[in-house]
Structure formats: C-alpha cells, structure tokens
Short mmCIF file of C-alpha atoms in Angstrom, two decimals:
data_model
loop_
_atom_site.label_atom_id
_atom_site.label_comp_id
_atom_site.label_asym_id
_atom_site.label_seq_id
_atom_site.Cartn_x
_atom_site.Cartn_y
_atom_site.Cartn_z
CA MET O 1 31.01 -3.29 -7.19
CA GLU O 2 27.73 -5.42 -7.37
CA GLN O 3 26.13 -4.76 -10.56
CA PRO O 4 22.71 -3.39 -9.71
CA THR O 5 19.40 -5.65 -10.23
CA PRO O 6 17.49 -5.10 -13.45
CA VAL O 7 13.60 -4.21 -13.44
CA SER O 8 10.96 -3.38 -14.99
CA VAL O 9 7.54 -1.86 -14.62
CA VAL O 10 4.67 -3.36 -16.48
CA GLY O 11 1.45 -0.48 -16.16
CA ALA O 12 3.94 2.28 -15.93
CA THR O 13 2.00 5.30 -17.30
CA GLY O 14 -0.39 5.59 -14.40
CA TYR O 15 -0.31 7.89 -11.53
CA THR O 16 1.50 4.56 -9.44
CA GLY O 17 3.48 3.41 -12.10
CA ALA O 18 4.72 6.92 -12.47
CA GLU O 19 5.56 7.01 -8.71
CA LEU O 20 7.37 3.39 -9.44
CA LEU O 21 9.54 4.94 -11.65
CA ARG O 22 10.41 8.03 -9.89
CA LEU O 23 11.65 6.14 -6.72
CA LEU O 24 13.20 3.08 -8.54
CA LEU O 25 15.32 5.91 -10.59
CA GLY O 26 16.70 6.75 -7.13
CA HIS O 27 17.39 3.53 -6.03
CA PRO O 28 20.83 3.03 -5.94
CA ARG O 29 20.98 -1.03 -6.32
CA VAL O 30 18.42 -1.23 -9.08
CA ARG O 31 18.42 -0.49 -12.87
CA VAL O 32 15.14 0.24 -14.97
CA GLU O 33 14.80 -1.99 -18.00
CA LYS O 34 11.20 -1.82 -19.32
CA ILE O 35 8.60 0.61 -18.93
CA VAL O 36 5.81 -1.07 -20.19
CA GLY O 37 2.18 0.22 -20.80
CA HIS O 38 -0.80 -0.98 -22.88
CA THR O 39 -2.93 1.89 -24.09
CA ALA O 40 0.42 4.47 -24.14
CA ALA O 41 2.69 1.72 -26.39
CA GLY O 42 5.21 3.36 -28.60
CA GLN O 43 4.79 6.81 -27.30
CA PRO O 44 7.62 8.63 -25.63
CA VAL O 45 8.11 8.20 -22.26
CA ALA O 46 8.26 11.71 -22.13
CA SER O 47 5.11 12.62 -23.63
CA VAL O 48 3.18 10.50 -21.75
CA LEU O 49 5.01 10.96 -18.37
CA PRO O 50 6.14 14.61 -18.88
CA SER O 51 7.97 14.44 -15.29
CA PHE O 52 10.53 12.45 -17.07
CA ALA O 53 11.31 14.73 -19.81
CA GLY O 54 15.23 14.98 -20.13
CA VAL O 55 15.47 11.94 -17.57
CA LEU O 56 14.48 9.07 -19.32
CA GLY O 57 14.38 8.51 -22.95
CA GLY O 58 12.74 5.68 -25.31
CA HIS O 59 9.00 4.73 -25.90
CA VAL O 60 6.40 2.83 -23.71
CA GLU O 61 6.76 -0.50 -24.94
CA PRO O 62 3.51 -3.17 -24.94
CA PHE O 63 3.46 -5.96 -22.73
CA ASP O 64 5.80 -8.89 -23.83
CA ALA O 65 6.33 -11.75 -21.14
CA ASP O 66 9.38 -13.43 -22.38
CA ALA O 67 11.42 -9.79 -22.96
CA VAL O 68 10.31 -8.73 -19.55
CA ALA O 69 11.20 -11.62 -18.06
CA ARG O 70 14.30 -12.44 -19.79
CA THR O 71 15.72 -8.60 -18.88
CA SER O 72 14.58 -8.38 -15.92
CA LYS O 73 14.54 -9.98 -12.32
CA VAL O 74 12.04 -8.11 -10.51
CA VAL O 75 9.01 -7.11 -12.23
CA PHE O 76 6.46 -4.36 -10.79
CA ALA O 77 2.75 -5.08 -11.87
CA ALA O 78 1.05 -1.91 -11.43
CA LEU O 79 -2.39 -3.03 -13.13
CA PRO O 80 -6.42 -2.90 -12.11
CA HIS O 81 -7.40 -5.89 -10.73
CA GLY O 82 -8.37 -8.36 -12.74
CA ALA O 83 -6.13 -7.36 -15.91
CA SER O 84 -3.03 -8.31 -13.59
CA ALA O 85 -4.22 -11.69 -12.44
CA PRO O 86 -2.85 -13.12 -16.15
CA VAL O 87 0.18 -10.79 -16.59
CA VAL O 88 1.41 -12.29 -13.38
CA ALA O 89 1.07 -15.79 -13.85
CA ALA O 90 2.81 -15.38 -17.43
CA LEU O 91 5.55 -13.64 -15.62
CA ARG O 92 5.86 -16.11 -12.96
CA GLU O 93 6.02 -19.24 -15.52
CA ARG O 94 9.33 -17.46 -16.84
CA GLY O 95 10.54 -17.06 -13.39
CA ALA O 96 10.35 -13.41 -13.01
CA VAL O 97 10.00 -11.96 -9.50
CA VAL O 98 6.62 -10.41 -9.14
CA MET O 99 5.80 -7.27 -6.59
CA ASP O 100 1.97 -7.20 -7.66
CA LEU O 101 0.34 -3.54 -6.63
CA SER O 102 -3.64 -4.68 -7.78
CA ALA O 103 -5.97 -6.56 -5.40
CA ASP O 104 -5.62 -10.15 -7.38
CA PHE O 105 -3.42 -11.94 -4.52
CA ARG O 106 -3.96 -9.99 -1.68
CA LEU O 107 -7.12 -11.82 -0.51
CA ARG O 108 -6.12 -15.57 0.84
CA ASP O 109 -9.62 -16.98 0.27
CA LEU O 110 -10.84 -17.53 -3.50
CA GLY O 111 -14.54 -17.33 -2.22
CA VAL O 112 -13.87 -13.97 -0.49
CA TYR O 113 -12.15 -12.84 -3.77
CA THR O 114 -14.77 -13.99 -5.93
CA GLU O 115 -17.63 -12.16 -3.67
CA TRP O 116 -16.04 -9.08 -4.25
CA TYR O 117 -13.78 -8.99 -7.45
CA GLY O 118 -15.77 -11.70 -9.37
CA ALA O 119 -13.61 -14.73 -11.37
CA HIS O 120 -9.74 -14.87 -10.56
CA GLY O 121 -7.66 -14.91 -13.60
CA ALA O 122 -4.63 -17.38 -11.73
CA PRO O 123 -6.67 -18.56 -8.59
CA ASP O 124 -3.30 -21.32 -8.49
CA LEU O 125 -1.20 -18.65 -7.63
CA LEU O 126 -2.92 -17.70 -4.79
CA PRO O 127 -1.43 -19.61 -2.28
CA SER O 128 1.99 -18.88 -2.94
CA ALA O 129 1.43 -14.98 -2.25
CA VAL O 130 2.69 -13.42 0.20
CA TYR O 131 0.97 -10.20 1.58
CA GLY O 132 3.54 -7.20 1.18
CA MET O 133 3.15 -5.20 4.47
CA ALA O 134 6.92 -5.73 5.73
CA GLU O 135 6.21 -4.41 9.25
CA LEU O 136 3.76 -7.62 9.33
CA TYR O 137 5.15 -9.82 7.34
CA ARG O 138 9.11 -9.35 6.95
CA GLU O 139 10.49 -12.86 7.67
CA GLU O 140 8.09 -14.00 5.02
CA LEU O 141 8.83 -11.74 2.21
CA ARG O 142 12.31 -12.34 2.17
CA GLY O 143 11.75 -15.29 0.08
CA ALA O 144 8.81 -14.31 -1.57
CA ASP O 145 8.59 -14.77 -5.32
CA LEU O 146 5.05 -12.97 -5.67
CA VAL O 147 4.35 -10.49 -3.50
CA ALA O 148 0.69 -8.81 -3.07
CA VAL O 149 1.04 -5.46 -2.34
CA PRO O 150 -1.27 -4.09 0.20
CA GLY O 151 -4.09 -1.43 -0.58
CA CYS O 152 -3.51 2.07 0.32
CA TYR O 153 -6.60 1.74 3.03
CA PRO O 154 -5.81 -1.31 4.44
CA THR O 155 -1.81 0.34 5.15
CA ALA O 156 -3.27 3.11 7.33
CA ALA O 157 -6.09 1.04 8.98
CA VAL O 158 -3.69 -1.97 9.51
CA LEU O 159 -0.78 -0.14 10.72
CA ALA O 160 -2.81 2.03 13.12
CA LEU O 161 -4.56 -1.56 14.88
CA ALA O 162 -2.11 -3.98 14.52
CA PRO O 163 -0.11 -3.52 18.01
CA LEU O 164 -3.60 -2.83 19.97
CA LEU O 165 -5.04 -5.99 18.80
CA ARG O 166 -1.99 -7.91 18.95
CA ASP O 167 -1.56 -7.00 22.56
CA GLY O 168 -5.17 -6.94 23.62
CA LEU O 169 -5.17 -3.69 24.32
CA VAL O 170 -8.68 -2.96 22.31
CA SER O 171 -11.73 -5.47 21.71
CA PRO O 172 -12.18 -6.86 18.26
CA ASP O 173 -15.34 -6.15 18.05
CA GLY O 174 -17.03 -3.20 16.78
CA ILE O 175 -13.63 -1.13 15.12
CA VAL O 176 -14.57 2.01 12.91
CA VAL O 177 -12.08 2.89 10.62
CA ASP O 178 -12.98 6.35 9.05
CA ALA O 179 -10.34 7.32 6.48
CA LYS O 180 -10.08 10.19 4.09
CA SER O 181 -7.95 9.78 0.81
CA GLY O 182 -6.54 12.35 -1.82
CA VAL O 183 -8.48 12.33 -5.28
CA SER O 184 -4.92 10.22 -6.86
CA GLY O 185 -6.53 7.37 -5.15
CA ALA O 186 -9.05 7.09 -7.97
CA GLY O 187 -6.65 6.86 -10.41
CA ARG O 188 -5.21 8.78 -13.57
CA ALA O 189 -8.08 8.05 -15.86
CA PRO O 190 -10.76 11.15 -15.73
CA LYS O 191 -14.26 10.51 -13.79
CA PRO O 192 -16.79 12.63 -13.20
CA SER O 193 -16.61 12.10 -9.55
CA THR O 194 -13.13 13.22 -9.58
CA HIS O 195 -13.56 16.34 -12.14
CA LEU O 196 -11.88 19.35 -10.41
CA PRO O 197 -14.56 21.14 -9.87
CA GLU O 198 -16.42 18.64 -8.18
CA ALA O 199 -13.60 17.27 -6.04
CA ALA O 200 -11.87 20.36 -5.24
CA GLU O 201 -14.59 22.59 -2.57
CA GLY O 202 -16.39 19.67 -1.08
CA ILE O 203 -15.54 16.62 0.87
CA ARG O 204 -17.65 13.32 0.75
CA ALA O 205 -17.71 9.78 1.99
CA TYR O 206 -18.18 6.80 -0.93
CA LYS O 207 -18.77 2.69 -0.83
CA SER O 208 -19.75 3.38 2.84
CA ALA O 209 -21.70 0.68 4.81
CA GLY O 210 -19.38 -2.40 3.56
CA GLN O 211 -19.32 -1.91 0.01
CA HIS O 212 -15.53 -0.69 -0.68
CA ARG O 213 -13.33 -3.46 -1.60
CA HIS O 214 -10.53 -2.70 0.90
CA THR O 215 -12.88 -3.95 3.34
CA PRO O 216 -12.29 -7.96 3.62
CA GLU O 217 -8.68 -6.77 3.23
CA ILE O 218 -8.37 -5.05 6.13
CA GLU O 219 -10.67 -7.55 8.03
CA GLN O 220 -8.29 -10.37 6.73
CA GLU O 221 -5.45 -8.93 8.34
CA LEU O 222 -7.14 -7.96 11.62
CA SER O 223 -8.42 -10.98 12.08
CA ARG O 224 -5.24 -12.74 12.00
CA LEU O 225 -3.76 -10.13 14.24
CA ALA O 226 -6.80 -10.79 16.70
CA GLY O 227 -6.96 -14.81 16.35
CA ARG O 228 -10.54 -14.61 15.49
CA GLU O 229 -12.76 -13.01 13.11
CA VAL O 230 -12.93 -9.23 12.98
CA ARG O 231 -15.58 -7.25 11.24
CA VAL O 232 -15.51 -3.73 10.74
CA THR O 233 -17.14 -0.51 9.76
CA PHE O 234 -15.24 0.95 7.21
CA THR O 235 -16.20 4.22 5.65
CA PRO O 236 -13.87 5.75 3.29
CA HIS O 237 -13.70 9.60 1.91
CA LEU O 238 -12.85 11.69 -1.08
CA VAL O 239 -10.97 14.94 0.36
CA PRO O 240 -9.72 17.79 -1.66
CA MET O 241 -6.26 17.18 -2.38
CA THR O 242 -4.00 15.21 -4.51
CA ARG O 243 -2.10 13.02 -2.03
CA GLY O 244 -2.55 11.12 1.51
CA ILE O 245 -4.74 9.23 3.60
CA LEU O 246 -5.77 9.85 7.18
CA ALA O 247 -7.30 6.75 9.02
CA THR O 248 -8.88 7.35 12.22
CA CYS O 249 -9.73 4.15 13.87
CA TYR O 250 -12.00 3.95 17.09
CA ALA O 251 -11.98 0.73 19.02
CA ALA O 252 -13.17 -0.13 22.44
CA ALA O 253 -10.54 0.10 25.00
CA ALA O 254 -9.79 -3.14 27.26
CA GLU O 255 -9.30 -2.80 30.98
CA ASP O 256 -6.48 -0.46 31.93
CA THR O 257 -5.92 0.75 28.41
CA THR O 258 -3.91 4.06 27.94
CA ALA O 259 -2.84 6.17 25.09
CA GLU O 260 0.82 5.78 26.71
CA ARG O 261 0.53 1.83 26.62
CA CYS O 262 -0.75 1.80 23.30
CA THR O 263 2.00 4.07 22.22
CA GLU O 264 4.39 1.86 23.81
CA ALA O 265 3.01 -1.32 22.17
CA ALA O 266 3.52 0.51 18.51
CA ARG O 267 6.78 1.50 19.11
CA ALA O 268 7.87 -1.86 20.19
CA LEU O 269 6.25 -3.45 17.19
CA TYR O 270 7.44 -1.15 14.79
CA ARG O 271 10.87 -0.67 16.24
CA GLY O 272 13.78 -0.69 13.82
CA SER O 273 11.31 -0.04 10.97
CA PRO O 274 12.60 2.54 8.45
CA SER O 275 9.45 3.74 7.66
CA VAL O 276 7.00 3.72 10.91
CA THR O 277 7.37 6.74 13.48
CA VAL O 278 4.87 6.47 16.51
CA LEU O 279 4.08 10.04 17.81
CA ASP O 280 3.86 10.84 21.56
CA PRO O 281 0.23 9.94 23.21
CA GLY O 282 -2.44 13.04 21.94
CA SER O 283 -0.86 14.13 18.79
CA HIS O 284 -2.86 14.56 15.34
CA PRO O 285 -0.48 13.52 12.58
CA ASP O 286 -1.18 15.43 9.07
CA THR O 287 -1.12 14.07 5.50
CA LEU O 288 1.28 16.56 4.85
CA TRP O 289 4.12 15.32 7.27
CA VAL O 290 4.34 12.53 4.96
CA ARG O 291 3.90 13.48 1.39
CA GLY O 292 5.86 12.45 -1.16
CA SER O 293 7.51 10.12 1.45
CA ASN O 294 7.45 5.95 2.40
CA ARG O 295 6.58 7.50 5.74
CA VAL O 296 3.80 6.20 8.22
CA HIS O 297 3.05 8.39 11.33
CA LEU O 298 1.32 6.97 13.82
CA SER O 299 -0.69 8.32 17.10
CA TYR O 300 -2.89 7.48 19.87
CA ALA O 301 -5.38 9.10 21.93
CA ALA O 302 -7.42 7.12 24.95
CA ASP O 303 -10.86 8.63 25.44
CA ALA O 304 -11.56 7.91 29.42
CA ARG O 305 -15.14 9.33 28.94
CA THR O 306 -16.37 6.86 26.14
CA GLY O 307 -14.05 3.90 26.99
CA ARG O 308 -12.64 3.92 23.61
CA VAL O 309 -9.36 4.40 21.79
CA VAL O 310 -8.45 6.39 18.76
CA ALA O 311 -5.80 5.08 16.58
CA MET O 312 -4.66 7.69 13.90
CA ALA O 313 -2.26 6.92 10.84
CA VAL O 314 -1.11 9.00 7.85
CA VAL O 315 -0.01 7.58 4.76
CA ASP O 316 0.79 8.80 1.25
CA ASN O 317 -1.53 6.71 -0.46
CA LEU O 318 0.97 6.47 -3.67
CA VAL O 319 4.34 5.77 -1.85
CA LYS O 320 3.77 3.67 1.28
CA GLY O 321 0.43 2.85 0.16
CA ALA O 322 1.75 1.87 -2.91
CA ALA O 323 4.89 2.25 -4.91
CA GLY O 324 7.37 2.45 -1.83
CA GLN O 325 5.46 -0.13 -0.24
CA ALA O 326 6.14 -2.72 -3.22
CA ILE O 327 9.80 -1.17 -3.26
CA GLN O 328 10.32 -1.91 0.50
CA CYS O 329 9.20 -5.64 -0.35
CA MET O 330 11.63 -5.89 -3.03
CA ASN O 331 14.29 -4.63 -0.65
CA LEU O 332 13.82 -7.57 1.51
CA ARG O 333 13.52 -9.95 -1.18
CA LEU O 334 16.67 -8.95 -2.85
CA GLY O 335 18.50 -9.18 0.64
CA LEU O 336 19.12 -5.22 0.67
CA ASP O 337 18.00 -2.93 3.54
CA GLU O 338 14.80 -2.71 3.69
CA GLY O 339 14.85 1.52 3.63
CA GLU O 340 17.23 1.48 0.61
CA GLY O 341 16.23 4.24 -1.83
CA LEU O 342 13.05 5.21 0.31
CA ARG O 343 14.26 7.36 3.17
CA GLY O 344 13.58 10.58 1.41
CA THR O 345 11.74 12.77 3.69
CA ALA O 346 8.15 14.28 2.77
CA CYS O 347 7.92 17.24 0.49
CA TRP O 348 6.82 20.05 3.08
CA PRO O 349 5.08 22.42 2.49
#
C-alpha cells in the first residue's frame, strides 16, 4: 500500500489551522507531521486546541524551515497576510510544496498588492503562484508548487458569478456583491467588534464602499472571466453566527437571460465537481446546509421587472472558504481524487 504523504500546518492554532488539522486527520492519504505555531509554541496541542484532546498528543512546535521542509512534502501556511510571505519563501527555497492561505500570493499584480496590503515579503514568488480555485484552475493546480488559496468572500462571489460572465449571460458593469459572514471569519483573536455581547444580537455592514481587501481579488478573477476590467460594489456584513457566508450577487441580465439559462450554465461549468451543487432556479440556499463541509450551494433567480439576475452562493468560510479548499488543491497537486477527505456532509441542523 502506498505510504501516506507527510504534511505539516504552520499557524495551526487559529480557526483555519485547527480546521486544517481536523480535515487532514480524517484524510486517508496524508499524515500530519508537524503542528507549528508562534505564540503557542511549547504548549501541549490539546491545551491550545481542546477539541483535539485524546486525538493529538505532543506540543505545538516553533517554526523551523529546515525541519518542516525535511519532514513534509506539503506544508499549509495558515498565517496572516504579511507574516506568511517570508515563511513561504523559506519553505519554497527548501523544496516544499506550499498551500498558502494568506492573501500574500492571491493578487497577480504587485502594484495592486502594495496598494491594498503594503510591501510584499517575497515578490519574486508571485509569478509562480497559482490561484487555488479548483473549479476554475484545475489543470494549473496539478503542477503547482505554490498555491494561493482564495479568500472566503471571493470564493462565494466568484463561484456564483463565473458561469454568468463566462457565458455572457450578464453585463460585467454594475455588479453588486452583498455578502454576510459568520464571526469566525474575523479570526480567533478577540476584538471589541466580535465580542459576544456586541455580535450576538445585531447585524452590520463593515468596510463598505470599496474598502475591504477582498475587493481586488474578486475583481481580478471576474475580470479574467469577463475578458475585460470589472469593478464591483462589494459590501460585507457581520452576522450573529459562527460559520458560513451567503453571497447575494446582482448583475444586469443580457438579452434573453433567464434563471434556467443561468442554472444550466453553472451546471455545465461545475459538472463533475465534488464540491459544487447548483440548486433549481429560484431556490434560496442556506448557510446551515453547508456548515462544516466543503460544499458550495449555488442558485439563480431572474428579476424580469428590473432586468437583473440574482446569483446566490453559500459556503462555510472555514472549510470551502479556507481549509477545505486548500486540501482540495493539495489533492490535485498530489494526483489524488479531488474530493479525497472532503466528502463529509454538513453538520445539520
């Protein structure tokens, strides 16, 4: 029997890192070698991540590029933007295949990255990074040694709109992305805005009017699909739940565009996908239906009165929006079945 592939997680003690560990431990073709963290280095894994008590022993290790690269074929970097690039560079220098979950390698244009994030820590690696949306870049990912795993909001918005722009069913002009996310998207570190009394009983928009850093990522991918520059109005919202994203996208319909045609286009584009399900026209997907899974539910409606298409997508921001998508890319890179280790259903209700 073929030996499992050794993998490590750097930045394992945040929400995304913990989700990576959960999914990797259930993956039949990999073996977790190192659990790496910075602030928690030296502490028992079970004390930092109590859900792994009785499952994972050992301690969180400090980052050592030589040790990680020597023991692991694939490394998942679940670090904040800015902090990730130097770590990725050190790992790539040592020959490790890297799945980077930060924003550091998602934007192809260095100038755009600098505008939104500041100085880049490893600009020479940008041309070699492959954007990790398996549904759109499947063949490129099979040979990628550096994968830029997409952000959670772009995952939902791009998957919803991709078939419509690809097939000319909507105009690239005037697209609106209205998205709502659970609080885990803000990370594990406590903040006043995500404190339970301030988040549990309300809903609010944040970083609206082109301020959110996922805006250029959404525009980059939609522009590629449209074959021309696309600008979107993107408004994210924080909603009182732990997991999930609902992206409701609005676009001007081309002539003769119907919900049925949009549905057919999406089913054609995502045929064979282990993750994407296109619901019947007029359905309204629910984040609860994908919670804890690598599933995506899409649905389309057409408003004949206003001439607009409504494209809806739901994902779990920690799974398909992060950890699960990274593993999906790893599967492709290793020549495995794309859905290996990811076919679990949602935790419902």
